[in-house]
Coordinates of C-alpha atoms and ligand atoms in Angstrom, one line a residue:
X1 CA -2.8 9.3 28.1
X2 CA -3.7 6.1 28.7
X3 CA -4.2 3.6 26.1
X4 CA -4.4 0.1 26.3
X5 CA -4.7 -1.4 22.8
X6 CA -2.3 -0.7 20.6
X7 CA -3.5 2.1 17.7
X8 CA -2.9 1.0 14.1
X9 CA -1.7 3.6 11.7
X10 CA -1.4 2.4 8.0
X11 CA 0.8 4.2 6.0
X12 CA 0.4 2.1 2.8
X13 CA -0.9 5.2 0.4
X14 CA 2.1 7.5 1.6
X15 CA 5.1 5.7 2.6
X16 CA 3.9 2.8 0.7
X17 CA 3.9 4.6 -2.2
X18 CA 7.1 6.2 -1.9
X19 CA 8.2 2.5 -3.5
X20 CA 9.5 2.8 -6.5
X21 CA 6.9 1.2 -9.4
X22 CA 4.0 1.5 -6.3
X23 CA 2.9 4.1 -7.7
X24 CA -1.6 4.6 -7.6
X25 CA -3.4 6.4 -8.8
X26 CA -6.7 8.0 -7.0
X27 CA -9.4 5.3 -7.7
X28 CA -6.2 2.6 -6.9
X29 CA -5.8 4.7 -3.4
X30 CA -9.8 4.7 -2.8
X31 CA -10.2 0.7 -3.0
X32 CA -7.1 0.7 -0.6
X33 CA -8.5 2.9 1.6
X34 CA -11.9 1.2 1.8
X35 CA -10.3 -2.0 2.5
X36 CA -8.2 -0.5 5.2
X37 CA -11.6 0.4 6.9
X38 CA -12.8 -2.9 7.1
X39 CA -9.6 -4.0 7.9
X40 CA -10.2 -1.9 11.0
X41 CA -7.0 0.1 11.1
X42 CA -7.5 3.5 13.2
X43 CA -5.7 5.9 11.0
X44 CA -5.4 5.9 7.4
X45 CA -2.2 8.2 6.4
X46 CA -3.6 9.3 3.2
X47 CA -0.7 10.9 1.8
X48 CA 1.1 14.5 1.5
X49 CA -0.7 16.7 0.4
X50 CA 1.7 19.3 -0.7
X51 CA 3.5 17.1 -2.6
X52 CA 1.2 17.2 -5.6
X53 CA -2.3 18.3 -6.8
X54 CA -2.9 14.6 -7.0
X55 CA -1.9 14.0 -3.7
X56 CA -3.9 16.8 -2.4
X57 CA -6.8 15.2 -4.2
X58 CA -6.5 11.7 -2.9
X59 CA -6.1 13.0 0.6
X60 CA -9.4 14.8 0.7
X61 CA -11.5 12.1 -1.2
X62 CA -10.0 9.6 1.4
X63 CA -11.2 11.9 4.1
X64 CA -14.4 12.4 2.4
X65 CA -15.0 8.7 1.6
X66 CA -13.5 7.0 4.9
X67 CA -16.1 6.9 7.8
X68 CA -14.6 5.3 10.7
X69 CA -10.7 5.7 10.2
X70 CA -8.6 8.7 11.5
X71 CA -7.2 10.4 7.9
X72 CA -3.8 11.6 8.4
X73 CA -2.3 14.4 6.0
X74 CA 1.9 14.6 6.5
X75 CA 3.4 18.0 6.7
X76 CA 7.0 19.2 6.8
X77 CA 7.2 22.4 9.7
X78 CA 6.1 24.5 7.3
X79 CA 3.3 26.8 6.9
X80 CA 2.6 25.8 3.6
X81 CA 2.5 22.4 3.8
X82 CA 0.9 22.4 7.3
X83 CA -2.3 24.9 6.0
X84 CA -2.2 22.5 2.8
X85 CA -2.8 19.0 4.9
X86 CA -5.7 20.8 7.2
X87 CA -7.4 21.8 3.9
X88 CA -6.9 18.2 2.6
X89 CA -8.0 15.9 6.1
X90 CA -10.8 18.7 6.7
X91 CA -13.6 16.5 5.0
X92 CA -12.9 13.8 7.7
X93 CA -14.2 16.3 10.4
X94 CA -13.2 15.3 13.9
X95 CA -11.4 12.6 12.9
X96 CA -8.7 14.7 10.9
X97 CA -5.6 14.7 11.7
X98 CA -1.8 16.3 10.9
X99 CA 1.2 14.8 11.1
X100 CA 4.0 17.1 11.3
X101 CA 7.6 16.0 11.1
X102 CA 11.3 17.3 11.1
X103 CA 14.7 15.8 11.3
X104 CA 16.5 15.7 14.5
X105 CA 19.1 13.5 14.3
X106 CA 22.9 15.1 14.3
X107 CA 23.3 14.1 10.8
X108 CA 20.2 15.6 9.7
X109 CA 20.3 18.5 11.8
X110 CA 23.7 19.1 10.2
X111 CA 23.7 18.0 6.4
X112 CA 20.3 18.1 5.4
X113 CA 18.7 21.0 7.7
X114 CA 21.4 22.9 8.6
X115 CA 19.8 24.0 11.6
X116 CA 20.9 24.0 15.6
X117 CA 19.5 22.0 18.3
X118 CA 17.6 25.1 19.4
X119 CA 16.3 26.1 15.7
X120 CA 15.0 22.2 15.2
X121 CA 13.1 22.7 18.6
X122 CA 12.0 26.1 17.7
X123 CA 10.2 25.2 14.1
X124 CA 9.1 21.8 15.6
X125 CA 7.0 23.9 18.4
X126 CA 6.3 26.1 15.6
X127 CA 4.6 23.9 13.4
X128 CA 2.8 21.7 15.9
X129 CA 1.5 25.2 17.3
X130 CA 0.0 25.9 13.7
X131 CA -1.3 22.2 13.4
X132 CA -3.4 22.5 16.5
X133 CA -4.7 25.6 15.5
X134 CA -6.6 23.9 13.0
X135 CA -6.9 20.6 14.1
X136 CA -7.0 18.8 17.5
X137 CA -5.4 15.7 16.2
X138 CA -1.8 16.4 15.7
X139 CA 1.0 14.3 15.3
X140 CA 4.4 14.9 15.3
X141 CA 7.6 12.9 14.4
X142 CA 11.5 13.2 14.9
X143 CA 12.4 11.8 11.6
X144 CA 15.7 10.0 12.4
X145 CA 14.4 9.7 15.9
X146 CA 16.4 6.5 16.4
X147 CA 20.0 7.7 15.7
X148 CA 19.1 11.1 18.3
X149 CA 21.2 11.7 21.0
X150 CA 18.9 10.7 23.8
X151 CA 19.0 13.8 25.8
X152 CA 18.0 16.0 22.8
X153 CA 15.4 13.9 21.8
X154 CA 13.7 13.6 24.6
X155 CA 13.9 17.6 24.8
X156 CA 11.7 18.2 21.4
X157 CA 9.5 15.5 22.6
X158 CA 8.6 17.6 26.1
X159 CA 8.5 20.6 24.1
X160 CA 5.5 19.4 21.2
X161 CA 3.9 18.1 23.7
X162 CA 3.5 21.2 25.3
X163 CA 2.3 22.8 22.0
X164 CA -0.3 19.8 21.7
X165 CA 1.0 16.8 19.7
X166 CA -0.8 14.2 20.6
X167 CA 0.7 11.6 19.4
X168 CA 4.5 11.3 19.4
X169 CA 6.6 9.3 16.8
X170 CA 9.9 8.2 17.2
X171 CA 10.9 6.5 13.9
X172 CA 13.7 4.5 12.8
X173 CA 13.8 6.4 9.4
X174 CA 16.8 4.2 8.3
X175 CA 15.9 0.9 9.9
X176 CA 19.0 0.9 11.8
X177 CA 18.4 0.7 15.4
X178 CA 17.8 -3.3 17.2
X179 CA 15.0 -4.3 19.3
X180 CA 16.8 -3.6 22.4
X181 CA 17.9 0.2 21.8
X182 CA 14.5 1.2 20.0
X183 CA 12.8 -0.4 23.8
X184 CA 15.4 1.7 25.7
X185 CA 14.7 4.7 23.7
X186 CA 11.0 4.1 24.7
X187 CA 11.8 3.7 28.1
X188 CA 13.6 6.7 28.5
X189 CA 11.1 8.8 27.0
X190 CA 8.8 7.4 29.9
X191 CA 11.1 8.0 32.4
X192 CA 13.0 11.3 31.8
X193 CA 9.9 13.4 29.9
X194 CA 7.7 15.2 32.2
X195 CA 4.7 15.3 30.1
X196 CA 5.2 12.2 28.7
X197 CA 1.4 11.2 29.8
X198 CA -0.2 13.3 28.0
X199 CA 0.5 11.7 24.5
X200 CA 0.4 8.2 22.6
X201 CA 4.2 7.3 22.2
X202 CA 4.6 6.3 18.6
X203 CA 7.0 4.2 16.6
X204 CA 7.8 3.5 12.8
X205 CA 10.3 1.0 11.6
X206 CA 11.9 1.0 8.4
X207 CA 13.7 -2.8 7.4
X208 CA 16.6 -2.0 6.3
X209 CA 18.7 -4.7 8.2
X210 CA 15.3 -7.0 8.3
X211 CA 14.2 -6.4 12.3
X212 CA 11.4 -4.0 11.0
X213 CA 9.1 -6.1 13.3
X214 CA 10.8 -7.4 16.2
X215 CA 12.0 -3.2 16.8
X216 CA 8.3 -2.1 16.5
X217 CA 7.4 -5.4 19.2
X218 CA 10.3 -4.4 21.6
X219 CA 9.1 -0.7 21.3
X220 CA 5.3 -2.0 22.0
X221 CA 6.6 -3.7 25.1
X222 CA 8.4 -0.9 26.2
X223 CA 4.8 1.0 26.2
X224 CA 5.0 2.4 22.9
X225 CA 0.6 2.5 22.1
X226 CA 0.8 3.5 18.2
X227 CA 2.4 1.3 15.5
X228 CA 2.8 2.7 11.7
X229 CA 3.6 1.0 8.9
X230 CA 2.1 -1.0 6.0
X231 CA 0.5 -3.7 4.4
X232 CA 2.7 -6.2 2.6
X233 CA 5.5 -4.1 4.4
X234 CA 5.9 -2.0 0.9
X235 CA 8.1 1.5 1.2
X236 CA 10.8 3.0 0.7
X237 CA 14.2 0.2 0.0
X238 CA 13.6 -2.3 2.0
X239 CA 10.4 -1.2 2.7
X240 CA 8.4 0.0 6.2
X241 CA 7.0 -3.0 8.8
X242 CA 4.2 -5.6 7.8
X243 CA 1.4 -4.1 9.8
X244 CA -0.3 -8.0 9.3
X245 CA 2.6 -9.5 10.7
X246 CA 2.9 -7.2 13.7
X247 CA -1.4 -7.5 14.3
X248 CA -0.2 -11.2 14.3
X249 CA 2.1 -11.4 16.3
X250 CA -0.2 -9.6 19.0
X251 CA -3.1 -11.6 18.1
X252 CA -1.3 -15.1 19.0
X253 CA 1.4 -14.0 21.7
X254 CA -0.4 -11.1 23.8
X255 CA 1.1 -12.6 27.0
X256 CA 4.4 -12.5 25.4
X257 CA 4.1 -8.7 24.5
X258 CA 3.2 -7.5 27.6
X259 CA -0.9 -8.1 27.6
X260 CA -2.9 -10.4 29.4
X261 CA -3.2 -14.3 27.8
X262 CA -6.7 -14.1 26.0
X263 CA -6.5 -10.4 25.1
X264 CA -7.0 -8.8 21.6
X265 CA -5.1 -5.9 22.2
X266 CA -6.0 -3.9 18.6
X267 CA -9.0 -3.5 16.9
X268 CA -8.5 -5.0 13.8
X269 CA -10.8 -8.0 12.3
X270 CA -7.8 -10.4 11.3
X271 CA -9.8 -12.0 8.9
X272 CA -9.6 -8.9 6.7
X273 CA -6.1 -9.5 6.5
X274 CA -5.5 -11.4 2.9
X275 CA -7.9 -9.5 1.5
X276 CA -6.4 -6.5 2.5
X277 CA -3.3 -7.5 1.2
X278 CA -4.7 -8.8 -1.9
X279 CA -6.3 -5.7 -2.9
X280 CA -2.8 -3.4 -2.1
X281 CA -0.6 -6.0 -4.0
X282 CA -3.1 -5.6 -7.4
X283 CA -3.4 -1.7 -7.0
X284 CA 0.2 -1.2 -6.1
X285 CA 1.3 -3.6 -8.3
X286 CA 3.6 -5.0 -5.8
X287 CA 3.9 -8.7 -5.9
X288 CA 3.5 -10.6 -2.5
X289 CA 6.2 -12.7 -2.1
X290 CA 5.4 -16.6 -2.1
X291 CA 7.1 -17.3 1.6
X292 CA 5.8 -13.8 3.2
X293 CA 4.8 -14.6 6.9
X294 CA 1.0 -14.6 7.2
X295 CA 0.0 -13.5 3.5
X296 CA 2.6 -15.1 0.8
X297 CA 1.1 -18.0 -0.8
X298 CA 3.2 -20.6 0.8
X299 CA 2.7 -19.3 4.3
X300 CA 0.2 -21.9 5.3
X301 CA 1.6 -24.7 2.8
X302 CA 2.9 -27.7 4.5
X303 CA 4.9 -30.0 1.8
X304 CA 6.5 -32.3 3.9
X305 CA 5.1 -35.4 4.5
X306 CA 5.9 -35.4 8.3
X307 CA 4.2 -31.7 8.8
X308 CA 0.6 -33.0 6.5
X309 CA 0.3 -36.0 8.9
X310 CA 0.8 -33.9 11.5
X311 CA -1.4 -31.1 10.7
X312 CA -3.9 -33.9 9.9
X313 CA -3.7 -35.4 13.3
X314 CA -3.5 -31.9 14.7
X315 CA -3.5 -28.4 13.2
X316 CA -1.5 -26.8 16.1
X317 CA 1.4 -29.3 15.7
X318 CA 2.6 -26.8 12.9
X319 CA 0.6 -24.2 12.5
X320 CA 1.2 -21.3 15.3
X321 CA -2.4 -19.6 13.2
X322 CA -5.6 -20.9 12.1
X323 CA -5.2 -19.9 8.5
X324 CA -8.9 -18.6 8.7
X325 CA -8.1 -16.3 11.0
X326 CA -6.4 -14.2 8.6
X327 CA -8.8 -15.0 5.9
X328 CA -7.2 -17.2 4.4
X329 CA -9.0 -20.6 2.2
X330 CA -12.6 -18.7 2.3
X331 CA -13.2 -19.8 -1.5
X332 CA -16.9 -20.0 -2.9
X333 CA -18.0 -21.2 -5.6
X334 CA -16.6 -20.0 -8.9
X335 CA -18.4 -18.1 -11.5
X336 CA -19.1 -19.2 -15.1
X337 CA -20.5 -17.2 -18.0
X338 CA -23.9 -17.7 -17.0
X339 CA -23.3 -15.5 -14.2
X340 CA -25.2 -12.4 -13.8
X341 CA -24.2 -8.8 -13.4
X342 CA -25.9 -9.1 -9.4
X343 CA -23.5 -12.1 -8.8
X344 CA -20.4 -10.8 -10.1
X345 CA -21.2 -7.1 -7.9
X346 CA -21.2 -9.2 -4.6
X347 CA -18.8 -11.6 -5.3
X348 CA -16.8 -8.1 -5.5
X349 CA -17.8 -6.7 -2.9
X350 CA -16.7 -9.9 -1.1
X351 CA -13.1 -9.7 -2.2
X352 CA -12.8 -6.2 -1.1
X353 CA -13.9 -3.7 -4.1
X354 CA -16.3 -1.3 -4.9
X355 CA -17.4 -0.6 -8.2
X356 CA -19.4 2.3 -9.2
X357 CA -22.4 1.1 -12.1
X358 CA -19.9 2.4 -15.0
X359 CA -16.6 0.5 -14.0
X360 CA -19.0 -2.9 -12.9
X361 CA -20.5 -2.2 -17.1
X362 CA -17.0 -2.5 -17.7
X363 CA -15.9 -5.1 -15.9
X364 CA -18.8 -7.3 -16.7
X365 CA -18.0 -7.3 -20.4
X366 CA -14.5 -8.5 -19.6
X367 CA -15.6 -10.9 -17.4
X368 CA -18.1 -12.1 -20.4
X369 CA -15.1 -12.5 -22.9
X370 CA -12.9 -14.5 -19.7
X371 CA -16.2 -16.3 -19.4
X372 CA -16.3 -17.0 -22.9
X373 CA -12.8 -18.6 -23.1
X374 CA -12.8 -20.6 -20.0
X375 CA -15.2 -22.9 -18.3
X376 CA -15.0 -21.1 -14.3
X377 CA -13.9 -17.4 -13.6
X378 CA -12.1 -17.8 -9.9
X379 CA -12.5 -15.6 -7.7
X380 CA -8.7 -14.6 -8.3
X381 CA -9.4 -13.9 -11.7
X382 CA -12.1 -11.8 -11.2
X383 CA -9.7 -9.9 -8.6
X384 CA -7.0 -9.6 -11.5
X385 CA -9.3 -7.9 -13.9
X386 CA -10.5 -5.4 -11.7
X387 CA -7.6 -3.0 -11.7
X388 CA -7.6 -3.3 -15.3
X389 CA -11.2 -2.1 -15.2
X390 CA -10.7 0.4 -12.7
X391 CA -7.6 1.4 -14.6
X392 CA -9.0 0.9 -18.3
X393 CA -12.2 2.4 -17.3
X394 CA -10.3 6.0 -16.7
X395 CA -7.2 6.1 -18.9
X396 CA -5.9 8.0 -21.8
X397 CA -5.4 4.8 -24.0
X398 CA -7.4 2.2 -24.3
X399 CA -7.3 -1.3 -26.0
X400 CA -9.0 -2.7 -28.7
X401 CA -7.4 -5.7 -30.3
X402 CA -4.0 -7.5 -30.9
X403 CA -3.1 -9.5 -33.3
X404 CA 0.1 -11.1 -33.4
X405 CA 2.0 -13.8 -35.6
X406 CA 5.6 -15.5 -33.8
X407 CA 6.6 -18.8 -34.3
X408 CA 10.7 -19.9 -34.5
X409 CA 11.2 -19.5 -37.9
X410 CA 8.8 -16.1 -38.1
X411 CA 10.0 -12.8 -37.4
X412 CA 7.6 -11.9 -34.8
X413 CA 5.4 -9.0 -36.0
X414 CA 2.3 -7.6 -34.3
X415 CA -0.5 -5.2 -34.8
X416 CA -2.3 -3.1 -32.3
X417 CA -5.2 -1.5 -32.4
X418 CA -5.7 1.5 -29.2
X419 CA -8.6 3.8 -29.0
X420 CA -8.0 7.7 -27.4
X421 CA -11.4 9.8 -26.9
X422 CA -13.2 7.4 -29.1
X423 CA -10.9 7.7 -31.8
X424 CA -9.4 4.1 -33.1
X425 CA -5.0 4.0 -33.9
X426 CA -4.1 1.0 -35.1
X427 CA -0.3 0.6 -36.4
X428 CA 1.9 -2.8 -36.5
X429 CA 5.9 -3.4 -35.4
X430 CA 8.0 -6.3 -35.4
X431 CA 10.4 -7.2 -32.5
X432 CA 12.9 -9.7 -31.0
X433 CA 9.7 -11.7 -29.8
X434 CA 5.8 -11.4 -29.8
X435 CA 5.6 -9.3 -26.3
X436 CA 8.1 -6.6 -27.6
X437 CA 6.7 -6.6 -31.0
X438 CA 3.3 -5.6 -29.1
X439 CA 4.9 -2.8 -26.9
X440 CA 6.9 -1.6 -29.8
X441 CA 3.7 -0.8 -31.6
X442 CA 1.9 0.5 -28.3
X443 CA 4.8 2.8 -28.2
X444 CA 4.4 3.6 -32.3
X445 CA 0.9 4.5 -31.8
X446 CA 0.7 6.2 -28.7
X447 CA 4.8 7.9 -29.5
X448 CA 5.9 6.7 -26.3
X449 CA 9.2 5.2 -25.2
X450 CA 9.3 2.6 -22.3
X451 CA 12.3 0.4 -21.2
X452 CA 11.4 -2.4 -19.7
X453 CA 12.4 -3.1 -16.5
X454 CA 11.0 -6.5 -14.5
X455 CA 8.4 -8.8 -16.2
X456 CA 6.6 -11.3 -14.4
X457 CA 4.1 -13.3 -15.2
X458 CA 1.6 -15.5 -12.9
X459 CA -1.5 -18.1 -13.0
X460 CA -4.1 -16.8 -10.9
X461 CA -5.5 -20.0 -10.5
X462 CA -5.2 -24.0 -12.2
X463 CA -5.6 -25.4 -15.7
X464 CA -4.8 -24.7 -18.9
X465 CA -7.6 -22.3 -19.3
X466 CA -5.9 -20.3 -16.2
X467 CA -5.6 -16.1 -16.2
X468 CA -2.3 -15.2 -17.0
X469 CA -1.4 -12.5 -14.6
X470 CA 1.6 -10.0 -15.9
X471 CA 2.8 -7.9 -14.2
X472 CA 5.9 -5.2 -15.6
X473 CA 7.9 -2.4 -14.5
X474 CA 9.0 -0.3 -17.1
X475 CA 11.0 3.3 -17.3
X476 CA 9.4 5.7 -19.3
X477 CA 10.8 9.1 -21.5
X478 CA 9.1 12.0 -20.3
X479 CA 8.3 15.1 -17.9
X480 CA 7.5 12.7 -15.0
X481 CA 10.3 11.6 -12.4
X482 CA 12.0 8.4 -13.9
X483 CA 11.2 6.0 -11.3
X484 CA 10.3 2.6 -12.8
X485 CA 6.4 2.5 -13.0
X486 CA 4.2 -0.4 -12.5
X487 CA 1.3 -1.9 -14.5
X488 CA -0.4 -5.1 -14.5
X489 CA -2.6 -7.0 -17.1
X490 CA -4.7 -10.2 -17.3
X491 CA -5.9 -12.3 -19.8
X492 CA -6.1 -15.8 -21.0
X493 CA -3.5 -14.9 -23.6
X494 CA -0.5 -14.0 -21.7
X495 CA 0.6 -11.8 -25.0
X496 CA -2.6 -10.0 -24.7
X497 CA -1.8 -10.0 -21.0
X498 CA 1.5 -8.5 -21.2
X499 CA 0.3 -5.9 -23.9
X500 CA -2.6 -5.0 -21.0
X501 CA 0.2 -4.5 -18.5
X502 CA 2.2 -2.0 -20.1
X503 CA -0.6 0.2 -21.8
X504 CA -1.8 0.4 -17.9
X505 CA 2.0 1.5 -16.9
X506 CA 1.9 4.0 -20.1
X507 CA -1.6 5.1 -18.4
X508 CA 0.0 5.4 -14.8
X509 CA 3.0 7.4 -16.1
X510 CA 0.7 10.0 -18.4
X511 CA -1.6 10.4 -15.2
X512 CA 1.8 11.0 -13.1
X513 CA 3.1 13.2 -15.7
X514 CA -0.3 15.6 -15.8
X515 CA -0.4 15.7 -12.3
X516 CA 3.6 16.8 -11.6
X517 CA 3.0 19.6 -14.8
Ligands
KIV1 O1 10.5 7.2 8.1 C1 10.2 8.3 8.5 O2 10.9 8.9 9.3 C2 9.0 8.9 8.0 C3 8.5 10.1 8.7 C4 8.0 11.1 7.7 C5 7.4 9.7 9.7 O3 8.3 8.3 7.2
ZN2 ZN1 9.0 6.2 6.9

């Protein structure tokens, strides 16, 4: 099959979320997805369907909602799941697609699966078999691919192909493998399987030992036409490749990758990308880190004074990208108070999000009260307060008011007030400082228990008057698995802020629990 630009697959809403404290819920996955479409990307992995009713749910509003993407549904190769992801893609019509997978490493073959070399090929030509019966996309990955004996691997690879896949992944499930084995895996696929033409070659890269990108480059080189991974490079431990940092890396050095000088060789509008990222980091609840290549706040900063004369005298002398190429430093003018509903909808629609009329009600009062309390509303604020909104706008618990009194010779003490169906709880708790006094009463009133895990707190933008941004991970008591979850807040009061933050990780971990009962 031939394919010369190289076909973006974005994983963000499945093995993205599979970070622990990622965790999003449907209307979190929907402004991802969205922005993942104007990002360009040609296949949105949605998520697994089987996994959960909530899963199955976001998979088939993706598919539904998502017009120009590819909507990928992951399946084990098993009837179940595989019937369970056609039902969930089948609202994207011909632009569904499964993507089966099964171990075939030794280690998996032996520990985990407990299946011989001739079982693994049997249930992988199995399930692709049963994929294409109800699809014609189908995808199929060797999970482990990378630590494969060569031989075998390239033996299920001939034999999918023959039941249809097509599209081949050959991921480094562990991030294990080095840029010059993953291209020599590549290149033996080419050379030793006989229908090797008649599917896109595939890779994935986990970062476990940090070479997440320069494997999936080496593979690219090697003729590998699909990349997966994410944005932010969120996932599993260390997490899955940067999608922005590969696209970049093809964007600037094309004749260093095997394309011609002057060649774009994906289809994805670059100057989507900090947007993009934005939006994933607030719905994820995933911080960017300040030095990330390409998106991290520092990544176009220049402190020195030798680099700001030279950038001054000439951008190229250390910059390798035009910052506004990735979207970076496209500021407008910043709101007030005075700004009207019609203003604040586009300025939204600028950094990414759609609202429907009832979450934009609800967001406009908050912006009003922001307003209120400081002279502009940046655009970074606005951005923070929208997945309170979207969150706020559809959880169990909301907030009303907190009052809280702290000082160093005060035992702190606050009182919260929460409302549930219209219903107003208000109840009061003291703690070693202001912030736990707040959660202790959250958790009073709504009889919760939640151990804190991370706490961060950020300025979205200068001044006194700035948002304070909190973000906090915290371990709740309950039916739902214990993974950390994540919650963010903003407000001009950082108490308030931090109070916002873990009501909306209590609201993630009652919409997890609901949907594992
Ligand atoms: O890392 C991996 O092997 C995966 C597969 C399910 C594609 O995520
Ligand atoms: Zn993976």
């Amino acid at each position: 099959m031939k394919q010369d630009k190289v076909i973006f697959f974005d994983t963000t809403l499945r093995d993205g979320e599979q970070c622990p404290g990622a965790s999003m819920n449907l209307r979190q996955k929907l402004e991802v997805a969205r922005q993942l479409e104007k990002l360009g990307v040609d296949v949105i992995e949605a998520g697994f369907p089987v996994a959960s009713e909530g899963d199955f749910e976001s998979v088939s509003t993706i598919a539904r909602t998502v017009k120009k993407c590819r909507v990928a549904g992951l399946a084990r190769c098993t009837e179940k799941d595989i019937r369970k992801a056609a039902a969930a893609v089948a609202p994207a019509g011909d632009r569904a697609r499964i993507h089966v997978f099964l171990a075939t490493s030794p280690l998996h073959r032996e520990f985990k699966l407990k299946m011989s070399k001739k079982e693994v090929v049997a249930a992988a030509v199995a399930g692709v078999k049963l994929a294409k019966s109800l699809v014609d996309d189908v995808e199929f990955s060797a999970e482990d691919a990378s630590r494969t004996e060569l031989d075998f691997l390239a033996q299920v690879v001939e034999a999918v192909i023959d039941a249809g896949a097509t599209t081949v992944n050959l991921p480094d499930t562990v991030g294990f493998t080095t840029p010059g084995e993953y291209a020599a895996m590549i290149a033996y696929m080419k050379k030793h399987v006989r229908n090797i033409g008649k599917c896109i070659l595939s890779v994935h890269c986990h970062n476990d030992i940090g070479l997440a990108v320069a494997n999936t480059l080496s593979a690219v080189q090697a003729g590998a036409r699909q990349v997966e991974g994410t944005i932010n490079g969120i996932g599993e431990r260390a997490g899955n490749v940067a999608l922005e940092e590969v696209a970049m890396a093809l964007t600037t050095r094309p004749e260093a990758l095997g394309f011609k000088k002057g060649d774009k060789p994906h289809n994805l509008d670059t100057r989507e990308i900090v947007r993009t990222s934005r939006v994933v980091s607030r719905m994820s609840g995933m911080v960017v880190q300040r030095s990330k290549a390409i998106v991290g706040e520092n990544a176009f900063a220049h402190s020195s004074g030798i680099h700001q004369h030279g950038i001054l005298a000439k951008r190229e002398t250390y910059e390798v990208i035009d910052p506004a190429d990735v979207g970076w430093g496209v500021t407008e003018l910043p709101l007030t108070k005075h700004s009207g509903r019609a203003a604040v909808k586009a300025r939204l629609e600028r950094l990414g999000h759609t609202l429907s009329e009832e979450e934009l009600t609800h967001l406009f009062e908050r912006f009003k009260k922001v307003g209120d309390s400081k002279k502009f509303v940046y655009d970074d604020d606005l951005a923070s307060l929208v997945n309170d909104s979207l969150d706020t706008h559809n959880s169990v618990w909301k907030m009303c008011q907190i009052q809280f009194l702290a000082g160093s010779a005060t035992c702190p003490t606050a009182t919260v007030t929460l409302e549930r169906d219209g219903k107003k709880f208000t109840d009061s708790a003291i703690g070693n400082g202001p912030v736990n006094a707040c959660f202790k009463a959250i958790d009073r009133i709504t009889r919760s228990k939640g151990d804190l895990v991370e706490f961060n707190v950020h300025a979205t933008s200068c001044g006194q008057d700035a948002l304070g941004e909190v973000t906090v991970k915290v371990k709740f008591t309950g039916k739902a698995d214990q993974r950390p979850i994540s919650g963010k807040g903003a407000a001009t009061d950082i108490i308030e802020a931090a109070s916002r933050a873990y009501l909306n990780a209590l609201n993630r971990h009652l919409a997890l629990s609901k949907a594992q009962a």
